[in-house]
């Protein structure tokens, strides 16, 4: 039985060998499982941008981009299988969109010499490029998000949060626990009290947490949720009549599908972000004419312009720009993963370049360097308008509190380097 | 014809009661062992090791462990995921506290610690059985996952609550971490699997195994003929816990390298291993292998056929996969409730008589 199945699998693997000419961008997507609502628009945006580049520009400097999609279902075991299955096909960069899979892949990509881009998720301290040579998390990381929320609240409250009560409602996993350290430091600095309320996977059961919020009456609630947890939390907040404008989510808790189910009651809910929302960017005209109208859109093609679609598109855009940078540095259009890594490390995204791509002010301008793989961490705030059914950017992209974050990054990355005997420094 | 025993005479009790009494069977077993130990390590690559062989080997150990408890001793358990987590976290604590020690010792100690925990949660089995025991072990599953999430000591106070395996070796060969060569991780897991299977097979053939089976078939009758239920049940929990702990330790340190307890060792894991045991065949060591192979390989094969060969969208394939695996489980249980092991046994019977059935 065993032998038969393995030989069958072997034959099938061999039959599916690809041509090695294109630039390969694997997409470890999840269109199934409890987090599919977030996984689908991201994967669509990621795939559509590469299609756009192929259709409009004839590829990246003439070399076609090829997206290999592999379904993980947000499951780390399947993520590992997907990684092993695709890495041999010349994969240039991995973007797993899952903190769990990121943690699996960090040591593997470093050993295999393939870059990993975890935009706004994954291991925050990977921003220290001296330790994590192959991991990038520009333009912003979780701790920038946490600090950005507090900065926004400081601004709203005249620069003083002393004596305020803030509750953190978080997904009880590596992802949800990430901001706690930073928020604790910030609470010491600004004098607010922080209480943490864990919600277990997948997050449908939040009665006791909201009972506690009702009892404590915190001034603000910060949410670190993903998937169905967001919808349930926003519904519960509406049920307990918690004022929506005091309820702020991280960027993974601020998409259309999170707020739609609560209807008008979700009006005023906020979420921090690191890229533009809506489809008022010239690039979407190209997207419409080159991809959607031609019937080449990924998935059902109904996600264009959604928050997470934009994020997937942004991720793909940064990958394409990094590939172009790599082609420039190494003087060849046929780049390898190692060259791609150099391109990502030398990436510069000034406003002029984004405008040229039809995405003016779509994200913050930033540079990546060997010491700093995380970018400057500029974050903005968005708010949901339930009557117009749109997310609106209500503040500029502002810097996070790097005085607090940088020492934490140092501490955590150095602990990792020590645990794994990594020689730090820039080559 | 294909499978014959003509001329295969036994002249002593020892020969008659060995694991593989038929010569052909025995040689086939040696050939498989030789292939696994002497050929596969030289041809294995990263994909085969990490995506197919390692999960198969590790789940086989877990399935053997659970099979001892459920299949041989009749104590229904839904706590496998939690016990695997105990093995993983014990291994992690040992690896970080005693970095100079060999991985062999870490994994064995992790198995031992899990055995103790498993015995503690097996204590209620002296009073309750069947569904009620299943619920008690389910409580263990939830309690253990909660504990490893709640107490920072278990994950060395890391900010994210994840545990990740540092680089450790055996006799200078790196076994864990990203730089471990595929053949080393494969061989390391294979040694543990061979060792566990050998122990399990011999235990179940001897006095201990007989007392387990007596308890399974009818506990009151077993007690009357002199089986001590306390000893039998707790030894089953202990041995089963040891194997499951070893598999959990390997699952974390050798296979995944980093683990988040709720995601990797949730209730789904308990069900998965239970399905392996049921599909493979209750009360059969071969069944544990067959069940693990079935549930590890089938999704990979379906994915390869659906996405790479037929070119279907990944989400459709993922959904079809759920439907097919579910349907196969149902069909299987209707057509052959005793699992793949029984199918194999029947096939062997048929082949022995072929082409002249009576």
XYZ file of C-alpha atoms in Angstrom:
785
model
C 0.000 0.000 0.000
C 2.673 2.425 1.122
C 5.013 1.647 -1.740
C 2.280 1.978 -4.334
C 1.190 5.385 -3.118
C 4.720 6.722 -2.918
C 5.586 5.603 -6.420
C 2.381 7.179 -7.658
C 3.267 10.454 -5.928
C 6.794 10.317 -7.310
C 5.514 9.852 -10.837
C 3.098 12.730 -10.449
C 5.803 15.046 -9.085
C 8.056 14.238 -12.006
C 5.286 14.784 -14.540
C 4.735 18.278 -13.179
C 8.273 19.584 -13.561
C 8.212 23.231 -14.678
C 10.296 25.199 -17.146
C 12.866 27.281 -15.263
C 12.753 30.431 -17.380
C 10.372 32.667 -15.430
C 10.840 34.573 -12.202
C 8.974 32.431 -9.710
C 6.958 33.983 -6.889
C 5.263 31.308 -4.787
C 2.074 32.311 -3.014
C 1.411 30.303 0.125
C -2.245 31.225 0.152
C -5.207 30.054 2.142
C -8.537 30.102 0.408
C -9.989 27.530 2.803
C -10.251 27.146 6.559
C -11.208 29.522 9.374
C -9.049 32.386 8.071
C -10.041 32.172 4.411
C -11.969 35.456 4.545
C -8.642 37.256 4.940
C -6.581 34.864 2.853
C -8.646 35.114 -0.348
C -8.432 38.882 -1.014
C -4.713 38.938 -0.151
C -3.939 36.046 -2.499
C -6.042 37.634 -5.253
C -4.264 40.953 -4.934
C -0.875 39.269 -4.887
C -1.591 37.237 -8.018
C -3.351 40.055 -9.902
C -0.456 42.475 -9.580
C 1.937 39.976 -11.155
C -0.608 39.378 -13.932
C -0.794 43.133 -14.430
C 2.990 43.421 -14.683
C 3.093 40.567 -17.193
C 0.239 41.936 -19.305
C 1.092 45.644 -19.203
C 4.903 45.681 -19.032
C 5.646 42.271 -20.500
C 7.110 41.093 -17.213
C 9.800 42.431 -14.909
C 12.313 43.998 -17.317
C 11.166 41.539 -19.917
C 11.163 38.402 -17.793
C 7.706 37.067 -17.023
C 6.690 36.576 -13.435
C 5.122 33.268 -12.528
C 3.018 32.791 -9.406
C 2.795 29.267 -8.023
C -0.066 29.060 -5.603
C -0.021 26.496 -2.824
C -2.874 26.098 -0.389
C -1.852 26.053 3.284
C -5.181 26.532 5.027
C -3.202 28.625 7.604
C -1.819 25.289 8.802
C 1.881 25.172 9.602
C 2.392 21.561 8.531
C 0.878 22.267 5.126
C 2.924 25.461 4.991
C 6.126 23.456 5.415
C 5.000 21.025 2.730
C 4.239 23.938 0.381
C 7.625 25.475 1.061
C 9.478 22.244 0.349
C 7.391 21.609 -2.748
C 8.005 25.030 -4.298
C 11.504 26.004 -3.213
C 13.148 23.792 -5.847
C 11.406 25.672 -8.664
C 13.541 28.760 -8.255
C 11.305 30.548 -5.747
C 12.565 34.114 -5.290
C 10.712 35.204 -2.159
C 8.174 33.724 0.250
C 5.269 35.629 1.780
C 3.306 33.155 3.899
C 0.805 35.609 5.462
C 0.860 33.605 8.697
C 2.879 34.177 11.821
C 2.994 30.449 12.575
C 4.341 29.520 9.143
C 6.775 32.452 9.317
C 8.323 31.053 12.471
C 8.751 27.680 10.724
C 10.307 29.235 7.672
C 12.740 31.738 9.234
C 15.470 29.159 9.937
C 14.707 27.196 6.746
C 14.964 30.154 4.347
C 18.132 31.323 6.057
C 19.719 27.914 5.504
C 18.463 27.730 1.902
C 19.387 31.318 1.050
C 15.893 32.405 -0.013
C 14.462 35.731 1.221
C 11.275 35.853 3.292
C 9.100 38.943 3.301
C 6.630 39.203 6.182
C 4.933 42.520 5.675
C 3.277 43.702 8.864
C 3.353 40.265 10.497
C 5.731 37.466 11.462
C 8.596 37.893 13.869
C 8.923 41.588 14.723
C 12.562 41.420 15.765
C 13.418 40.166 12.259
C 13.713 43.898 11.571
C 17.276 43.513 12.804
C 18.986 42.515 9.572
C 22.268 41.866 11.332
C 20.716 38.750 12.880
C 17.980 37.829 10.395
C 19.891 38.116 7.137
C 17.141 36.678 4.921
C 14.013 37.971 6.637
C 12.396 41.307 5.830
C 9.376 42.922 7.434
C 9.263 46.401 5.924
C 7.426 48.782 5.769
C 6.029 48.274 9.286
C 5.877 45.610 11.976
C 3.563 44.710 14.850
C 5.348 46.887 17.361
C 5.045 49.866 15.024
C 1.337 49.067 14.883
C 1.000 48.968 18.672
C 3.005 52.138 19.070
C 1.094 53.798 16.226
C -2.206 53.121 17.992
C -0.900 54.609 21.244
C 0.525 57.624 19.380
C -2.837 58.175 17.777
C -4.572 57.979 21.161
C -2.023 60.391 22.633
C -2.814 62.832 19.865
C -6.548 62.461 20.429
C -6.172 63.000 24.177
C -3.927 66.042 24.120
C -0.728 64.060 24.621
C -1.744 62.551 27.939
C -2.923 58.997 28.624
C -2.205 59.090 32.349
C -4.716 57.066 34.324
C -6.554 55.809 31.245
C -7.548 52.168 31.007
C -6.734 50.268 27.822
C -7.722 46.660 27.140
C -5.973 44.475 24.594
C -8.237 41.836 23.063
C -5.905 39.381 21.351
C -5.859 36.111 19.438
C -4.264 33.653 21.860
C -1.390 32.653 19.598
C 2.090 33.863 18.693
C 0.477 36.459 16.463
C -1.766 37.909 19.158
C 0.909 37.922 21.843
C 3.380 39.970 19.802
C 2.238 43.466 20.840
C 2.059 42.760 24.574
C 5.712 43.522 25.334
C 5.561 46.850 23.517
C 2.263 47.875 25.050
C 3.619 47.067 28.513
C 6.618 49.296 27.902
C 4.383 52.039 26.537
C 2.045 51.790 29.519
C 5.013 52.378 31.800
C 6.067 55.343 29.713
C 2.663 56.988 29.387
C 1.029 55.867 32.616
C -2.030 54.025 31.319
C -3.124 50.695 32.738
C -3.134 47.758 30.345
C -5.288 44.666 30.734
C -4.983 41.729 28.357
C -7.887 39.516 27.274
C -6.906 36.395 25.305
C -9.383 34.848 22.840
C -8.744 31.255 21.818
C -8.612 30.028 18.215
C -10.656 30.491 16.089
C -12.292 33.233 18.136
C -16.019 32.679 17.953
C -16.384 32.473 21.734
C -15.815 35.911 23.294
C -18.686 36.239 25.764
C -16.551 36.261 28.893
C -14.045 38.722 27.462
C -16.774 41.210 26.581
C -18.387 40.709 29.961
C -15.103 41.792 31.455
C -14.879 44.798 29.131
C -18.387 45.731 30.186
C -17.382 45.483 33.847
C -14.020 47.277 33.531
C -15.275 50.013 31.221
C -11.842 50.595 29.621
C -11.384 53.915 27.851
C -10.048 52.183 24.773
C -10.031 48.643 23.422
C -7.229 47.525 21.105
C -7.783 44.368 19.082
C -5.220 41.933 17.682
C -7.553 39.585 15.828
C -7.668 37.677 12.560
C -10.326 35.765 10.703
C -13.712 35.172 12.264
C -12.535 36.624 15.575
C -12.786 40.176 14.168
C -16.398 39.877 13.067
C -17.442 38.382 16.370
C -15.595 41.047 18.374
C -17.146 43.915 16.422
C -20.591 42.354 16.764
C -20.051 41.874 20.505
C -18.839 45.452 20.866
C -22.003 46.614 19.164
C -24.115 44.389 21.425
C -22.492 45.720 24.598
C -22.844 49.265 23.192
C -19.136 49.895 23.456
C -18.393 53.208 21.680
C -16.992 52.189 18.288
C -14.660 55.160 17.912
C -12.763 53.945 21.001
C -12.310 50.487 19.512
C -9.128 50.187 17.413
C -7.869 47.149 15.556
C -4.482 46.293 14.132
C -4.231 46.140 10.323
C -5.281 42.490 10.290
C -8.523 43.472 11.998
C -9.611 46.194 9.641
C -11.042 44.926 6.363
C -14.483 45.090 4.796
C -15.529 41.566 5.739
C -14.735 42.255 9.400
C -17.213 45.112 9.755
C -19.891 44.261 7.179
C -21.716 41.709 9.297
C -22.340 44.194 12.134
C -24.046 46.572 9.690
C -24.555 50.203 10.716
C -23.533 49.480 14.276
C -19.915 49.094 13.175
C -19.818 52.723 12.056
C -16.774 54.543 13.443
C -14.636 51.463 14.127
C -10.949 52.187 13.542
C -7.931 50.234 12.418
C -4.296 51.159 12.022
C -2.740 50.656 8.572
C 0.502 50.943 6.615
C -0.889 51.350 3.108
C -3.633 53.134 1.246
C -7.268 52.012 1.218
C -9.916 52.230 -1.482
C -9.424 52.187 -5.224
C -8.795 55.881 -5.967
C -5.361 55.131 -7.408
C -4.437 55.191 -11.106
C -3.117 51.641 -10.893
C -6.662 50.334 -10.508
C -7.575 51.647 -13.982
C -4.754 49.515 -15.402
C -5.865 46.638 -13.215
C -9.379 46.944 -14.622
C -8.373 47.115 -18.271
C -5.409 44.698 -18.314
C -6.527 42.084 -15.793
C -10.192 42.194 -14.783
C -11.717 43.014 -18.168
C -9.580 40.383 -19.855
C -10.878 37.797 -17.413
C -7.447 37.124 -15.958
C -8.274 38.101 -12.373
C -7.417 35.526 -9.713
C -10.166 33.868 -7.723
C -13.681 35.233 -8.298
C -12.318 38.652 -9.275
C -14.687 40.445 -6.884
C -12.146 41.646 -4.324
C -10.469 44.468 -6.264
C -9.954 47.504 -4.028
C -10.687 45.785 -0.742
C -8.298 46.503 2.122
C -6.624 43.095 2.051
C -6.602 42.997 -1.741
C -4.680 46.264 -1.656
C -2.285 44.759 0.859
C -1.643 41.735 -1.349
C -1.123 44.061 -4.293
C 1.247 46.199 -2.225
C 3.231 43.110 -1.223
C 3.516 42.067 -4.867
C 4.478 45.589 -5.896
C 7.303 45.672 -3.349
C 8.457 42.235 -4.535
C 8.514 43.425 -8.151
C 10.397 46.587 -7.230
C 12.899 44.579 -5.205
C 13.364 42.232 -8.170
C 14.036 45.242 -10.416
C 16.555 46.556 -7.885
C 18.222 43.150 -7.837
C 18.385 43.080 -11.647
C 20.021 46.496 -11.570
C 22.590 45.569 -8.908
C 23.661 42.332 -10.510
C 23.318 43.385 -14.120
C 21.262 40.372 -15.121
C 17.552 39.940 -15.671
C 17.563 36.300 -14.687
C 17.974 36.707 -10.936
C 18.480 34.032 -8.282
C 17.044 34.031 -4.737
C 20.381 35.305 -3.399
C 20.282 38.247 -5.829
C 16.669 38.878 -4.858
C 17.800 39.123 -1.241
C 20.306 41.813 -2.175
C 17.601 43.615 -4.102
C 15.287 43.596 -1.097
C 18.048 44.862 1.155
C 18.826 47.736 -1.210
C 15.179 48.596 -1.870
C 14.292 52.286 -1.932
C 10.685 53.342 -2.222
C 10.536 57.117 -2.597
C 7.231 58.801 -3.336
C 8.264 59.502 -6.939
C 8.641 55.810 -7.688
C 5.252 54.970 -6.273
C 3.604 57.771 -8.255
C 5.260 56.467 -11.394
C 3.677 53.087 -10.679
C 0.258 54.659 -10.360
C 0.186 54.322 -6.603
C 0.829 57.848 -5.233
C 0.926 57.920 -1.433
C -0.204 54.289 -1.402
C 2.303 53.560 1.338
C 4.984 55.432 3.253
C 8.283 56.277 1.544
C 11.066 54.172 2.986
C 14.516 52.678 2.520
C 15.734 49.265 3.571
C 19.266 48.740 4.802
C 21.282 45.854 6.093
C 20.902 47.029 9.688
C 17.216 47.779 9.348
C 15.063 45.244 7.499
C 11.917 46.759 8.937
C 11.791 50.183 7.359
C 10.889 53.316 9.282
C 7.546 52.007 10.579
C 5.235 54.784 9.458
C 1.607 53.995 10.223
C -1.697 55.717 9.638
C -5.234 55.308 10.980
C -8.325 54.254 9.042
C -11.976 54.468 10.021
C -15.003 52.577 8.748
C -17.877 54.536 7.299
C -20.835 52.190 7.457
C -23.215 54.277 5.345
C -20.766 54.640 2.438
C -19.324 51.158 3.117
C -15.762 52.429 2.782
C -12.616 52.623 4.855
C -11.169 56.139 5.036
C -7.664 57.166 5.946
C -8.115 59.689 8.779
C -4.496 60.468 9.616
C -1.153 60.799 7.840
C 1.497 58.099 7.979
C 3.333 59.011 11.177
C 6.433 57.499 12.757
C 6.121 55.059 15.645
C 7.942 55.414 18.953
C 11.298 53.947 17.942
C 12.849 54.852 21.319
C 10.731 52.119 22.853
C 10.733 49.669 19.950
C 14.416 49.648 18.968
C 15.716 48.326 22.348
C 13.022 45.622 22.293
C 14.072 44.577 18.787
C 17.713 44.516 19.897
C 16.898 42.423 22.958
C 14.712 39.860 21.198
C 16.905 39.440 18.126
C 20.054 39.116 20.234
C 18.380 36.434 22.320
C 17.574 34.591 19.074
C 21.137 35.007 17.816
C 22.494 33.621 21.066
C 20.086 30.663 21.086
C 21.009 29.725 17.526
C 24.705 30.670 17.470
C 24.257 33.234 14.719
C 27.164 35.517 13.905
C 25.718 39.008 13.787
C 26.844 41.825 11.575
C 26.595 43.086 8.035
C 28.577 41.454 5.298
C 1.230 -19.278 -5.092
C 2.573 -15.770 -4.620
C 2.560 -16.156 -0.942
C 3.382 -19.643 0.045
C 4.400 -21.542 3.070
C 4.931 -24.919 1.491
C 8.145 -26.396 2.815
C 8.317 -23.851 5.619
C 8.424 -26.214 8.601
C 8.633 -25.215 12.242
C 10.455 -27.572 14.559
C 10.402 -25.589 17.804
C 7.957 -23.486 19.771
C 10.200 -20.465 19.328
C 10.036 -20.726 15.597
C 6.312 -21.163 15.702
C 5.653 -18.117 17.818
C 7.895 -15.595 16.123
C 6.501 -12.343 14.787
C 6.655 -13.414 11.161
C 6.224 -17.183 11.147
C 6.133 -17.466 7.353
C 9.546 -17.343 5.741
C 8.448 -15.264 2.786
C 6.866 -12.725 5.120
C 9.989 -12.569 7.257
C 12.312 -11.970 4.320
C 10.013 -9.297 2.925
C 10.215 -7.588 6.301
C 14.023 -7.724 6.242
C 14.035 -6.316 2.718
C 11.800 -3.394 3.740
C 14.014 -2.707 6.757
C 17.159 -2.852 4.645
C 15.644 -0.536 2.051
C 14.545 1.929 4.718
C 17.890 1.938 6.504
C 20.415 1.415 3.737
C 18.899 2.765 0.542
C 16.460 5.568 1.334
C 18.967 7.739 3.298
C 21.144 7.955 0.207
C 18.387 9.015 -2.161
C 16.173 11.136 0.084
C 15.935 14.873 -0.683
C 14.500 17.785 1.321
C 11.032 17.543 -0.160
C 10.669 13.817 0.430
C 12.065 14.009 3.934
C 10.165 17.062 5.171
C 6.879 16.728 3.361
C 6.301 12.975 3.264
C 8.691 10.693 5.114
C 9.110 12.592 8.393
C 5.384 13.097 8.992
C 4.774 9.456 8.071
C 7.412 8.161 10.495
C 6.392 10.473 13.322
C 2.662 9.891 12.985
C 3.350 6.159 12.862
C 4.950 6.368 16.303
C 1.968 8.340 17.622
C -0.440 5.864 16.055
C 1.388 2.916 17.640
C 1.147 4.687 20.985
C -2.543 5.367 20.665
C -3.163 1.892 19.287
C -1.755 0.381 22.457
C -4.186 2.389 24.527
C -7.284 2.202 22.341
C -6.674 -0.870 20.222
C -5.033 -3.214 22.719
C -6.321 -2.014 26.075
C -9.688 -0.595 25.022
C -9.239 2.722 26.851
C -10.671 5.378 24.529
C -8.460 8.460 24.497
C -8.935 11.850 22.875
C -5.917 13.385 24.563
C -3.252 12.475 22.012
C -2.640 16.065 20.913
C -2.133 17.191 24.482
C 0.247 14.322 25.224
C 2.225 15.060 22.079
C 2.475 18.633 23.346
C 3.896 17.322 26.628
C 6.563 15.462 24.665
C 7.352 18.525 22.573
C 7.596 20.927 25.503
C 9.560 18.465 27.628
C 11.988 18.045 24.744
C 12.233 21.822 24.335
C 12.958 22.408 28.017
C 15.572 19.633 28.003
C 17.176 20.898 24.812
C 17.530 24.414 26.160
C 18.540 23.409 29.693
C 21.097 20.733 28.783
C 22.433 21.730 25.372
C 25.442 19.449 25.564
C 23.418 16.273 25.857
C 22.632 14.032 22.896
C 19.258 14.389 21.167
C 18.670 10.671 21.719
C 18.578 11.197 25.456
C 16.369 14.271 25.157
C 13.779 12.447 23.080
C 13.797 9.392 25.352
C 13.463 11.548 28.470
C 10.643 13.514 26.837
C 8.905 10.198 26.235
C 9.415 9.254 29.875
C 7.983 12.530 31.142
C 4.963 12.138 28.878
C 4.487 8.599 30.206
C 4.235 9.968 33.759
C 1.768 12.682 32.719
C -0.247 10.129 30.755
C -0.412 7.818 33.784
C -1.669 10.695 35.913
C -4.456 11.395 33.444
C -5.100 7.663 33.160
C -6.000 7.364 36.823
C -9.708 8.100 36.218
C -9.782 5.066 33.907
C -9.916 2.874 37.016
C -13.416 4.152 37.735
C -14.808 5.180 34.383
C -14.710 3.737 30.899
C -15.958 4.147 27.352
C -17.406 7.512 26.463
C -16.900 8.849 29.959
C -13.183 8.139 29.790
C -13.062 9.765 26.355
C -14.432 12.928 27.917
C -11.898 12.763 30.777
C -9.012 12.503 28.324
C -10.564 15.284 26.265
C -10.264 17.410 29.389
C -6.571 16.496 29.497
C -6.241 17.689 25.911
C -7.724 21.092 26.677
C -5.984 21.445 30.015
C -2.525 20.703 28.624
C -2.876 23.083 25.682
C -4.143 25.781 28.028
C -1.262 25.132 30.432
C 1.423 25.459 27.755
C -0.202 28.665 26.554
C -0.647 30.087 30.007
C 2.621 29.405 31.853
C 5.588 31.289 30.320
C 8.133 28.973 31.963
C 7.301 26.284 29.411
C 8.252 28.477 26.460
C 11.205 30.149 28.196
C 9.382 33.495 28.447
C 9.653 34.162 24.691
C 7.585 37.138 23.543
C 5.432 35.206 21.117
C 4.819 32.052 23.153
C 6.297 29.915 20.379
C 8.966 27.345 21.020
C 11.647 26.850 18.402
C 14.190 24.076 18.304
C 17.835 25.152 18.568
C 20.508 23.225 16.698
C 21.374 19.959 18.479
C 23.312 16.926 17.376
C 23.868 13.224 17.886
C 27.526 12.143 17.764
C 28.340 15.372 15.944
C 25.664 14.973 13.274
C 23.181 17.851 13.319
C 19.668 16.540 13.842
C 17.538 19.604 14.569
C 17.434 23.074 13.095
C 17.534 24.181 9.469
C 21.057 22.912 8.768
C 20.192 19.313 9.570
C 20.654 17.198 6.451
C 17.535 15.398 5.201
C 19.059 11.947 5.564
C 19.992 12.561 9.213
C 16.521 13.698 10.284
C 15.004 10.808 8.382
C 17.339 8.233 9.863
C 16.945 9.634 13.373
C 13.153 9.334 13.202
C 13.393 5.941 11.553
C 15.534 4.584 14.368
C 12.932 5.698 16.891
C 10.121 4.227 14.837
C 11.890 0.877 14.463
C 12.667 0.853 18.170
C 9.092 1.743 19.181
C 7.545 -0.759 16.782
C 9.821 -3.524 18.047
C 8.999 -2.805 21.684
C 5.280 -2.465 20.970
C 5.164 -5.701 19.007
C 6.929 -7.662 21.698
C 4.999 -6.124 24.564
C 1.694 -6.930 22.925
C 2.723 -10.548 22.377
C 3.723 -11.099 25.987
C 2.085 -11.190 29.403
C 1.520 -7.438 29.537
C -0.166 -7.389 26.159
C -2.367 -10.333 27.071
C -3.514 -8.583 30.240
C -4.306 -5.447 28.179
C -6.363 -7.468 25.734
C -8.153 -9.244 28.546
C -9.121 -5.878 30.020
C -10.242 -4.683 26.584
C -12.395 -7.722 25.880
C -14.111 -7.800 29.263
C -12.667 -6.148 32.306
C -14.715 -8.020 34.918
C -13.833 -11.382 33.451
C -10.200 -10.323 33.285
C -10.240 -9.404 36.937
C -11.731 -12.761 37.854
C -9.005 -14.679 36.028
C -6.391 -12.710 37.941
C -5.489 -9.697 35.817
C -4.805 -6.683 37.989
C -6.810 -3.886 36.314
C -4.796 -1.160 38.029
C -1.531 -2.535 36.704
C -2.863 -3.332 33.255
C -4.591 -0.017 32.646
C -1.879 2.193 34.031
C 0.861 0.281 32.220
C -1.081 0.781 28.994
C -1.347 4.501 29.687
C 2.357 4.644 30.547
C 3.618 2.777 27.481
C 1.228 4.618 25.199
C 2.284 7.938 26.743
C 5.930 7.103 26.165
C 5.409 6.510 22.443
C 3.176 9.542 22.015
C 5.706 11.670 23.887
C 8.514 10.468 21.633
C 6.442 11.308 18.579
C 5.590 14.746 19.987
C 9.251 15.447 20.695
C 10.261 14.414 17.163
C 7.328 16.289 15.654
C 8.509 19.494 17.274
C 12.277 19.208 17.183
C 13.028 17.288 14.001
C 10.032 17.867 11.756
C 8.584 21.353 12.318
C 11.345 23.086 14.278
C 8.964 25.647 15.754
C 5.599 25.042 17.323
C 2.639 26.991 18.578
C 0.770 24.774 20.988
C -2.833 25.600 20.076
C -2.208 25.278 16.373
C 0.065 22.234 16.287
C -1.350 20.194 19.162
C -5.021 21.156 19.133
C -7.957 18.796 19.273
C -7.574 18.201 15.527
C -4.341 16.361 16.172
C -6.085 14.019 18.594
C -8.716 13.247 15.994
C -6.164 12.796 13.236
C -4.198 10.189 15.182
C -7.427 8.482 16.242
C -8.503 8.292 12.586
C -5.145 6.772 11.727
C -5.668 4.076 14.325
C -9.241 3.365 13.278
C -8.532 3.328 9.540
C -5.309 1.389 9.937
C -6.869 -1.180 12.220
C -7.409 -1.335 15.956
C -5.055 -3.637 17.772
C -2.489 -3.988 15.022
C 1.024 -2.606 14.760
C 0.985 -2.852 10.985
C -2.342 -1.020 11.063
C -0.680 1.944 12.756
C 1.797 2.208 9.885
C -0.895 1.779 7.274
C -3.200 4.348 8.873
C -0.421 6.924 9.187
C 0.651 6.359 5.580
C -2.945 6.640 4.397
C -3.686 9.940 6.117
C -0.282 11.537 5.475
C 0.064 10.531 1.846
C -3.477 10.802 0.588
C -3.745 14.633 0.895
C -0.325 15.051 -0.739
C -1.233 12.718 -3.598
C -4.584 14.410 -4.115
C -2.885 17.807 -4.116
C -0.224 16.742 -6.592
C -2.812 15.191 -8.897
C -5.308 18.051 -8.585
C -3.067 21.118 -8.705
C 0.099 20.052 -10.499
C -1.261 17.513 -12.965
C -4.822 18.688 -13.613
C -4.135 22.386 -12.935
C -7.255 23.040 -10.872
C -7.472 26.065 -8.522
C -5.916 25.361 -5.143
C -9.040 26.123 -3.114
C -11.189 23.738 -5.161
C -8.594 20.992 -4.699
C -8.467 21.681 -0.954
C -12.237 21.331 -0.717
C -12.345 18.223 -2.916
C -9.626 16.772 -0.737
C -11.820 17.164 2.350
C -14.712 15.494 0.530
C -12.608 12.600 -0.754
C -10.821 11.919 2.518
C -14.128 12.085 4.384
C -15.882 9.826 1.905
C -13.024 7.331 1.910
C -13.136 7.160 5.700
C -16.874 6.434 5.612
C -16.580 3.899 2.804
C -13.687 2.276 4.531
C -15.470 1.878 7.818
C -18.510 0.385 6.091
C -16.588 -1.944 3.799
C -13.901 -2.963 6.262
C -14.520 -1.914 9.878
C -11.297 -3.568 10.975
C -9.197 -1.275 8.881
C -6.408 -1.599 6.377
C -4.650 -4.193 8.537
C -7.602 -6.542 8.073
C -7.626 -5.922 4.326
C -3.973 -6.842 4.244
C -4.598 -9.988 6.286
C -7.415 -11.052 3.953
C -5.257 -10.344 0.925
C -2.516 -12.502 2.361
C -4.958 -15.340 2.988
C -6.177 -15.106 -0.575
C -2.678 -14.998 -2.017
C -1.662 -18.060 -0.073
C -4.389 -20.090 -1.782
C -4.222 -18.466 -5.174
C -4.952 -19.687 -7.827
C -6.773 -22.643 -6.230
C -9.181 -21.307 -3.638
C -11.280 -23.889 -1.854
